[in-house]
Amino acid sequence: MLDFTLPQLIARLFVLVVAFTVHEFAHAWTANYFGDDTPRSQGRLTLNPMVHIDPLGALLLVVAGFGWARPVMVNPVALERRSPAAPMLVALAGPLSNLVLAILAAIPVQAGLVNITQFSSGVLPSAFGLISEFVFINLVLMFFNLIPIAPLDGEKVLTYFLPSAGKRFMASIRPQGFLILLALIFVLPYMGIDLLEDVILQPTLALYNLLLG
């Protein structure tokens, strides 16, 4: 995925700033809403992108189309005092924010206000080129973060709905979650299972075509 053009690179940098910032702010705002002041005390209840961007995750987003930001720290005990579902809702807020961004960005296209035949204008992306990249990457971030392996948001969402035995199992593998995730991404393709293709790219393309088709 390194064959992107200069307009695509510019568009991805813009997407990085907006999508990651809103994603992490959504986590922070939801945690604060449920009574956990940890994000506020750590300066994460802000739309300042410099607070949220992770250099490695940002680089991967630019060159590979997926990545991550600095995770928002929360206090599960404080959240559960308000509601047992609060930790799950805080986790879900991030991916949902990316879906909302993708839907909002698609509105001008659906309304016929954007020329959909022009992807770039010289070194800059066209309006449709920017919207296309914005929608696509926000959807990629949503589906990627919904993978139910720690440290991704989907792990907390799935765990909430599991019975006690399932919750204990998820807790037992949580410390190795990042290594498990790397194995799923880079090892499974040699076994004929492509996580990025089947779980992220295909659903992304389907929803992308629905929004911009």
Coordinates of N, CA and C in Angstrom, one line a residue, residues 95-171:
P95 N -14.7 3.9 17.9 CA -15.1 3.4 16.6 C -16.4 4.1 16.1
L96 N -17.4 4.4 17.0 CA -18.6 5.0 16.5 C -18.3 6.4 16.1
S97 N -17.3 7.1 16.7 CA -17.0 8.5 16.2 C -16.5 8.4 14.8
N98 N -15.7 7.4 14.5 CA -15.2 7.3 13.1 C -16.3 7.0 12.1
L99 N -17.3 6.2 12.5 CA -18.4 6.0 11.6 C -19.2 7.3 11.4
V100 N -19.4 8.0 12.5 CA -20.1 9.3 12.3 C -19.4 10.2 11.4
L101 N -18.1 10.3 11.5 CA -17.3 11.2 10.7 C -17.4 10.7 9.2
A102 N -17.4 9.4 8.9 CA -17.5 8.9 7.6 C -18.9 9.3 7.0
I103 N -19.9 9.1 7.8 CA -21.3 9.4 7.3 C -21.4 10.9 7.0
L104 N -20.9 11.8 7.9 CA -21.0 13.2 7.7 C -20.2 13.7 6.5
A105 N -19.0 13.1 6.3 CA -18.2 13.4 5.1 C -18.9 13.0 3.8
A106 N -19.7 12.0 3.8 CA -20.4 11.5 2.6 C -21.6 12.3 2.2
I107 N -22.1 13.1 3.1 CA -23.3 13.9 2.8 C -23.2 14.8 1.6
P108 N -22.1 15.6 1.5 CA -22.0 16.4 0.3 C -22.0 15.6 -1.0
V109 N -21.4 14.4 -1.0 CA -21.4 13.5 -2.2 C -22.8 13.1 -2.5
Q110 N -23.5 12.6 -1.5 CA -24.8 12.1 -1.7 C -25.8 13.2 -2.1
A111 N -25.5 14.4 -1.7 CA -26.3 15.6 -2.1 C -25.9 16.1 -3.5
G112 N -24.9 15.5 -4.2 CA -24.5 15.9 -5.5 C -23.8 17.2 -5.5
L113 N -23.2 17.6 -4.4 CA -22.4 18.9 -4.3 C -21.0 18.8 -4.7
V114 N -20.5 17.5 -5.0 CA -19.1 17.3 -5.2 C -18.9 16.6 -6.5
N115 N -17.9 17.0 -7.3 CA -17.6 16.3 -8.5 C -16.9 15.0 -8.2
I116 N -17.5 13.9 -8.5 CA -17.0 12.6 -8.1 C -16.0 12.0 -9.2
T117 N -15.7 12.8 -10.3 CA -14.8 12.3 -11.3 C -13.4 12.8 -11.1
Q118 N -13.2 13.7 -10.2 CA -11.9 14.3 -10.0 C -11.3 13.9 -8.7
F119 N -10.2 13.2 -8.7 CA -9.6 12.8 -7.4 C -8.5 13.7 -6.9
S120 N -7.9 14.5 -7.9 CA -6.8 15.5 -7.4 C -6.8 16.7 -8.4
S121 N -6.2 17.7 -7.9 CA -6.0 18.9 -8.7 C -4.6 19.4 -8.5
G122 N -3.7 18.8 -9.3 CA -2.3 19.1 -9.2 C -1.7 18.3 -8.0
V123 N -1.1 19.0 -7.1 CA -0.5 18.4 -5.9 C -1.4 18.2 -4.8
L124 N -2.6 18.9 -4.9 CA -3.6 18.8 -3.8 C -4.7 17.8 -4.1
P125 N -5.3 17.2 -3.1 CA -6.5 16.4 -3.4 C -7.7 17.2 -3.8
S126 N -8.5 16.7 -4.7 CA -9.8 17.4 -5.0 C -10.7 17.2 -3.8
A127 N -11.9 17.9 -3.9 CA -12.8 17.7 -2.8 C -13.2 16.3 -2.7
F128 N -13.5 15.6 -3.8 CA -13.9 14.2 -3.7 C -12.7 13.3 -3.3
G129 N -11.5 13.7 -3.8 CA -10.4 12.9 -3.4 C -10.2 12.9 -1.9
L130 N -10.3 14.1 -1.3 CA -10.2 14.2 0.2 C -11.3 13.5 0.9
I131 N -12.6 13.7 0.4 CA -13.7 13.0 1.0 C -13.6 11.5 0.9
S132 N -13.1 11.0 -0.2 CA -13.0 9.6 -0.5 C -12.0 9.0 0.5
E133 N -10.8 9.6 0.7 CA -9.8 9.1 1.6 C -10.3 9.3 3.0
F134 N -11.0 10.3 3.3 CA -11.5 10.6 4.7 C -12.5 9.5 5.1
V135 N -13.4 9.2 4.2 CA -14.4 8.1 4.5 C -13.8 6.8 4.6
F136 N -12.9 6.4 3.6 CA -12.2 5.1 3.6 C -11.4 4.9 4.9
I137 N -10.6 5.8 5.3 CA -9.7 5.6 6.4 C -10.5 5.6 7.7
N138 N -11.5 6.4 7.8 CA -12.3 6.4 9.0 C -13.0 5.1 9.2
L139 N -13.5 4.5 8.1 CA -14.1 3.2 8.1 C -13.1 2.1 8.5
V140 N -11.9 2.2 7.9 CA -10.8 1.3 8.3 C -10.5 1.3 9.8
L141 N -10.4 2.5 10.3 CA -10.1 2.7 11.8 C -11.3 2.1 12.6
M142 N -12.5 2.3 12.1 CA -13.6 1.7 12.9 C -13.5 0.2 13.0
F143 N -13.4 -0.4 11.8 CA -13.4 -1.9 11.8 C -12.1 -2.4 12.4
F144 N -11.0 -1.8 12.3 CA -9.7 -2.2 12.9 C -9.9 -2.2 14.4
N145 N -10.4 -1.1 14.9 CA -10.5 -1.0 16.4 C -11.6 -1.9 17.0
L146 N -12.5 -2.4 16.2 CA -13.5 -3.3 16.7 C -13.0 -4.8 16.7
I147 N -11.8 -5.0 16.2 CA -11.3 -6.4 16.4 C -11.2 -6.7 17.9
P148 N -11.8 -7.8 18.4 CA -11.9 -8.1 19.8 C -10.6 -8.6 20.5
I149 N -9.5 -8.0 20.2 CA -8.3 -8.4 20.9 C -7.7 -7.1 21.5
A150 N -7.3 -7.2 22.8 CA -6.6 -6.1 23.5 C -5.3 -5.7 22.7
P151 N -5.0 -4.5 22.6 CA -5.6 -3.3 23.3 C -6.6 -2.6 22.5
L152 N -7.2 -3.2 21.5 CA -8.2 -2.6 20.7 C -9.6 -2.5 21.4
D153 N -10.4 -1.5 20.9 CA -11.7 -1.2 21.6 C -12.6 -2.4 21.6
G154 N -12.5 -3.2 20.5 CA -13.5 -4.3 20.4 C -13.3 -5.4 21.5
E155 N -12.2 -5.4 22.1 CA -12.0 -6.4 23.2 C -12.9 -6.1 24.4
K156 N -13.0 -4.8 24.7 CA -13.8 -4.4 25.8 C -15.3 -4.5 25.5
V157 N -15.6 -4.3 24.2 CA -17.0 -4.4 23.8 C -17.4 -5.9 23.9
L158 N -16.6 -6.8 23.3 CA -17.0 -8.2 23.3 C -17.0 -8.7 24.8
T159 N -16.0 -8.3 25.6 CA -16.0 -8.9 26.9 C -17.2 -8.5 27.7
Y160 N -17.8 -7.4 27.5 CA -19.0 -7.0 28.3 C -20.1 -8.0 28.0
F161 N -20.2 -8.5 26.8 CA -21.4 -9.4 26.5 C -21.1 -10.9 26.8
L162 N -19.9 -11.2 27.2 CA -19.6 -12.6 27.5 C -20.0 -13.1 28.8
P163 N -20.3 -14.3 29.0 CA -20.5 -14.9 30.4 C -19.3 -14.8 31.2
S164 N -19.4 -15.2 32.5 CA -18.3 -15.0 33.4 C -17.0 -15.8 32.9
A165 N -17.2 -17.0 32.4 CA -16.1 -17.8 31.9 C -15.4 -17.1 30.8
G166 N -16.1 -16.5 29.9 CA -15.6 -15.8 28.8 C -14.8 -14.5 29.2
K167 N -15.4 -13.8 30.2 CA -14.7 -12.7 30.8 C -13.3 -13.0 31.4
R168 N -13.3 -14.2 32.1 CA -12.1 -14.6 32.7 C -11.0 -15.0 31.6
F169 N -11.5 -15.6 30.6 CA -10.6 -16.0 29.5 C -10.0 -14.8 28.8
M170 N -10.8 -13.8 28.5 CA -10.4 -12.5 27.9 C -9.4 -11.8 28.8
A171 N -9.6 -11.8 30.1 CA -8.7 -11.2 31.0 C -7.3 -11.9 31.1

